[in-house]
Short mmCIF file of N, CA and C in Angstrom, two decimals:
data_model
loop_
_atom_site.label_atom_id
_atom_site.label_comp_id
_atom_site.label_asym_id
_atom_site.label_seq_id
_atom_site.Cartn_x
_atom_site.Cartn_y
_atom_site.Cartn_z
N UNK W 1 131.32 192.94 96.09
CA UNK W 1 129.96 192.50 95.93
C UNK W 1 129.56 191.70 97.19
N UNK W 2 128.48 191.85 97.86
CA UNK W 2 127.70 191.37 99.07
C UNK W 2 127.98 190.09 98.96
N UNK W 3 127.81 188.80 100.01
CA UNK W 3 127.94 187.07 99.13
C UNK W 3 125.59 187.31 99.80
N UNK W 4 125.25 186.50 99.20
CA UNK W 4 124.21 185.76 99.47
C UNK W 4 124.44 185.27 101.03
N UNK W 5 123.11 185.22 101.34
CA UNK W 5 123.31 184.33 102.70
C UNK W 5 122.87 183.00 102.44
N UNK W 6 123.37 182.57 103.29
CA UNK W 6 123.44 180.55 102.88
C UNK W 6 121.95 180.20 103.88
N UNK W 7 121.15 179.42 102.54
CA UNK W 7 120.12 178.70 103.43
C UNK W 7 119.81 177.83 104.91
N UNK W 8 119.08 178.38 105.77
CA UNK W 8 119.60 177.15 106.97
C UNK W 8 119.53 176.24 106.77
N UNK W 9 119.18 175.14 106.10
CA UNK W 9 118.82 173.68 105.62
C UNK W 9 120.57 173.59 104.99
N UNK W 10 121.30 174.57 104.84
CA UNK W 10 122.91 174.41 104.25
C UNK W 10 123.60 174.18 105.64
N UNK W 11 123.09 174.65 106.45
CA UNK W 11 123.88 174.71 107.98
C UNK W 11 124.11 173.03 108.88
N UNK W 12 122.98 172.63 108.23
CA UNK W 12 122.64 171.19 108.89
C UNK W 12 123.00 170.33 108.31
N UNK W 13 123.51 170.56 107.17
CA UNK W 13 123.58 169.43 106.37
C UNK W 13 124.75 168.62 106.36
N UNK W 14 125.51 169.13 107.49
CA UNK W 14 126.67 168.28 107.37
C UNK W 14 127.08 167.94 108.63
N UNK W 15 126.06 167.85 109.63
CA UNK W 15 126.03 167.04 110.48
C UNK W 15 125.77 165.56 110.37
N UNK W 16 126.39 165.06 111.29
CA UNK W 16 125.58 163.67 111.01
C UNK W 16 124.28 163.14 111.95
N UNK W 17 123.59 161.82 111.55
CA UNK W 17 123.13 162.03 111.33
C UNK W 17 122.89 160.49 112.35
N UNK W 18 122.63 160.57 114.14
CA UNK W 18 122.64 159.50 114.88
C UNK W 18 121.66 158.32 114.55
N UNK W 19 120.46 159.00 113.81
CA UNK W 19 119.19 157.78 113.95
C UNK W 19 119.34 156.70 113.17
N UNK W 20 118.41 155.52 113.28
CA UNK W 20 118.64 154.45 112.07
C UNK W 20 117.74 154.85 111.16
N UNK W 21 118.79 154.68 109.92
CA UNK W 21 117.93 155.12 108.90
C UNK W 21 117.05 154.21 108.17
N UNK W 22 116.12 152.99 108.53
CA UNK W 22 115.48 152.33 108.51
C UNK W 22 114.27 152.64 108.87
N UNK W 23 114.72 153.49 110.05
CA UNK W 23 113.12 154.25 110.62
C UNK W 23 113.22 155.55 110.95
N UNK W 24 113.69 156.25 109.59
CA UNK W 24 113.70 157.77 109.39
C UNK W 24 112.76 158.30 108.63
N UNK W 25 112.11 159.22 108.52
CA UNK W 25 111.35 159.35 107.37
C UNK W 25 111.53 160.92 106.86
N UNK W 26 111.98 161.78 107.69
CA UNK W 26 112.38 162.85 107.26
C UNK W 26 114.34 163.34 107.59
N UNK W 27 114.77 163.89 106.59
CA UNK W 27 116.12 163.91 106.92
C UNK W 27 116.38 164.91 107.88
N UNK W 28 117.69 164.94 108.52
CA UNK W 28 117.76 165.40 110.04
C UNK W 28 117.52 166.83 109.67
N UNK W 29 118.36 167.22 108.13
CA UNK W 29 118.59 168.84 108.17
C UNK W 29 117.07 169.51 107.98
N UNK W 30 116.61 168.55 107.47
CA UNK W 30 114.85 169.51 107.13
C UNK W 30 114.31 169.52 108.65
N UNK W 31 114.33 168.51 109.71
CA UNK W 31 113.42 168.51 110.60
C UNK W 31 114.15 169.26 111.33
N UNK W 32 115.49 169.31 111.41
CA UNK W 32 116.00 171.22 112.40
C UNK W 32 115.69 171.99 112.27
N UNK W 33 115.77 172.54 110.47
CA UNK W 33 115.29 173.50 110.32
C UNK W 33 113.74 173.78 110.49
N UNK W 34 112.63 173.18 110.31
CA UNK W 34 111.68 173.28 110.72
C UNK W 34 111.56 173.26 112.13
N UNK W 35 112.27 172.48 113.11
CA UNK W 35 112.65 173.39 114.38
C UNK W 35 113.14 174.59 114.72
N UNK W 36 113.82 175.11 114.20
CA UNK W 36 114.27 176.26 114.29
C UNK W 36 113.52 177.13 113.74
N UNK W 37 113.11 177.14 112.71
CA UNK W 37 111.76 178.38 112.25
C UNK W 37 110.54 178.43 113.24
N UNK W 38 109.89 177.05 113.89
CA UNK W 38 109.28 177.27 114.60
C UNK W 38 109.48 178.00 116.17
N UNK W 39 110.67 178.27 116.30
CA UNK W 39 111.26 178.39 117.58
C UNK W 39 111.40 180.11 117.36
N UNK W 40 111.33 180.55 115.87
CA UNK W 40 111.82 181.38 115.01
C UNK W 40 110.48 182.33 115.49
N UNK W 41 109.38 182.23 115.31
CA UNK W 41 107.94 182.38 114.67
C UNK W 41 107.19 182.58 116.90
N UNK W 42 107.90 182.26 117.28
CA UNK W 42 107.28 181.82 119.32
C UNK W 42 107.05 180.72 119.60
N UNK W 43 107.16 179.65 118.68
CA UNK W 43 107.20 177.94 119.34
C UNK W 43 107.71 177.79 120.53
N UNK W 44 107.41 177.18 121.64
CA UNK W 44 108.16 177.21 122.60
C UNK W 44 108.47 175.44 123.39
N UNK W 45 107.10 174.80 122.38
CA UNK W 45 107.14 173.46 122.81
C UNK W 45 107.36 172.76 121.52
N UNK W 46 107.45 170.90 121.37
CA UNK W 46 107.78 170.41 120.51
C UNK W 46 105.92 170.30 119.95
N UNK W 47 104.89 170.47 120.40
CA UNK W 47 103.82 170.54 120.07
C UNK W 47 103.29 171.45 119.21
N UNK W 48 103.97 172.73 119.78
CA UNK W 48 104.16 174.12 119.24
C UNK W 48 104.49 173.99 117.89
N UNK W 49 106.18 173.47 117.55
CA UNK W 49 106.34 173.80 116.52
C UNK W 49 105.78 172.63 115.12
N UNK W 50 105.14 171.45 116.09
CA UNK W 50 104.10 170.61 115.34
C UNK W 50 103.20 170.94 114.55
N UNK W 51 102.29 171.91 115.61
CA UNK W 51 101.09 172.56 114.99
C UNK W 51 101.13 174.01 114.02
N UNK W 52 102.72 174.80 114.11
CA UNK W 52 103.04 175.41 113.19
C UNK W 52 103.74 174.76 112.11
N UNK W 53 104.03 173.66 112.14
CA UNK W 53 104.58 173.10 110.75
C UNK W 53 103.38 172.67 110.44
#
């Protein structure tokens, strides 16, 4: 039987995680992956994948 493919938000998640988390507001694995889809889609700047998220 095939396995499923594992969500990218599963890929990140077990990195850690340098910033202070005092002044985090989104967790690291969501804001990669929303880097990476935008990069995914022709993002090519961090503006880019701003205005596509």
């Amino acid at each position: 039987m095939p396995s499923l493919p594992m969500p990218i938000t599963d890929v990140f998640v077990a990195l850690a995680d340098p910033r202070q988390t005092n002044k985090v507001q989104h967790s690291l694995a969501e804001t990669l992956t929303v880097a990476v889809c935008g990069i995914l889609v022709g993002a090519d700047t961090f503006e880019e994948i701003q205005a596509w998220a």
